């Protein structure tokens, strides 16, 4: 899935990712399902101007797979 943050700077992105990471960690600690939820993130920023949403999503998708492969 994709999340779009309007007018978000790097500090806001770091805060959002930190909160999400903590929420997943807490869920995994309390759910006791025998497995943990895991996720990978790829993010890009766009300050307006030229470029398509398709290109932004493709770049974020490639970065997400790099992140995923780095966890193995």
Coordinates of C-alpha atoms in Angstrom, one line a residue:
X1 CA 0.0 0.0 0.0
X2 CA 1.1 3.6 -0.3
X3 CA 0.8 6.5 2.1
X4 CA 0.9 10.1 0.8
X5 CA 1.9 12.8 3.2
X6 CA 1.2 16.4 2.0
X7 CA 3.7 19.1 3.0
X8 CA 5.8 16.7 5.0
X9 CA 9.5 17.3 5.6
X10 CA 12.1 14.8 6.5
X11 CA 11.5 15.3 10.3
X12 CA 7.8 14.6 9.8
X13 CA 8.5 11.5 7.8
X14 CA 11.0 10.3 10.4
X15 CA 8.3 10.8 13.1
X16 CA 5.6 9.0 11.1
X17 CA 7.9 6.0 10.4
X18 CA 9.1 5.9 14.1
X19 CA 5.5 5.8 15.3
X20 CA 4.5 3.2 12.8
X21 CA 7.5 1.0 13.8
X22 CA 6.6 1.4 17.5
X23 CA 3.0 0.4 16.8
X24 CA 4.0 -2.7 15.0
X25 CA 6.5 -3.6 17.7
X26 CA 3.8 -3.2 20.4
X27 CA 1.4 -5.3 18.4
X28 CA 3.9 -8.0 17.8
X29 CA 4.7 -8.1 21.6
X30 CA 1.1 -8.3 22.6
X31 CA -0.5 -10.4 19.9
X32 CA 1.5 -13.6 20.6
X33 CA 0.5 -15.1 17.3
X34 CA 3.6 -17.3 16.8
X35 CA 4.9 -14.9 14.1
X36 CA 5.6 -11.2 13.9
X37 CA 4.3 -8.7 11.4
X38 CA 7.1 -7.2 9.3
X39 CA 7.2 -4.5 6.7
X40 CA 9.6 -2.7 4.4
X41 CA 9.6 1.0 3.5
X42 CA 10.5 2.9 0.4
X43 CA 10.0 6.6 0.4
X44 CA 10.5 9.5 -2.0
X45 CA 9.8 13.2 -1.8
X46 CA 8.4 15.4 -4.5
X47 CA 8.4 19.2 -4.3
X48 CA 6.1 19.9 -7.2
X49 CA 7.0 20.5 -10.8
X50 CA 7.4 17.9 -13.4
X51 CA 7.1 14.2 -12.9
X52 CA 4.3 11.7 -12.8
X53 CA 2.8 9.9 -9.9
X54 CA 3.6 6.6 -11.7
X55 CA 7.4 7.5 -11.7
X56 CA 7.3 8.5 -8.0
X57 CA 5.5 5.2 -7.1
X58 CA 8.0 3.2 -9.2
X59 CA 10.9 4.8 -7.4
X60 CA 9.4 4.2 -4.0
X61 CA 8.7 0.6 -4.9
X62 CA 12.3 0.0 -6.0
X63 CA 13.5 1.5 -2.7
X64 CA 11.1 -0.6 -0.7
X65 CA 12.5 -3.8 -2.3
X66 CA 16.0 -2.6 -1.5
X67 CA 15.0 -2.2 2.1
X68 CA 13.3 -5.6 2.1
X69 CA 16.4 -7.3 0.7
X70 CA 18.6 -5.6 3.2
X71 CA 16.7 -7.2 6.1
X72 CA 17.5 -10.8 4.9

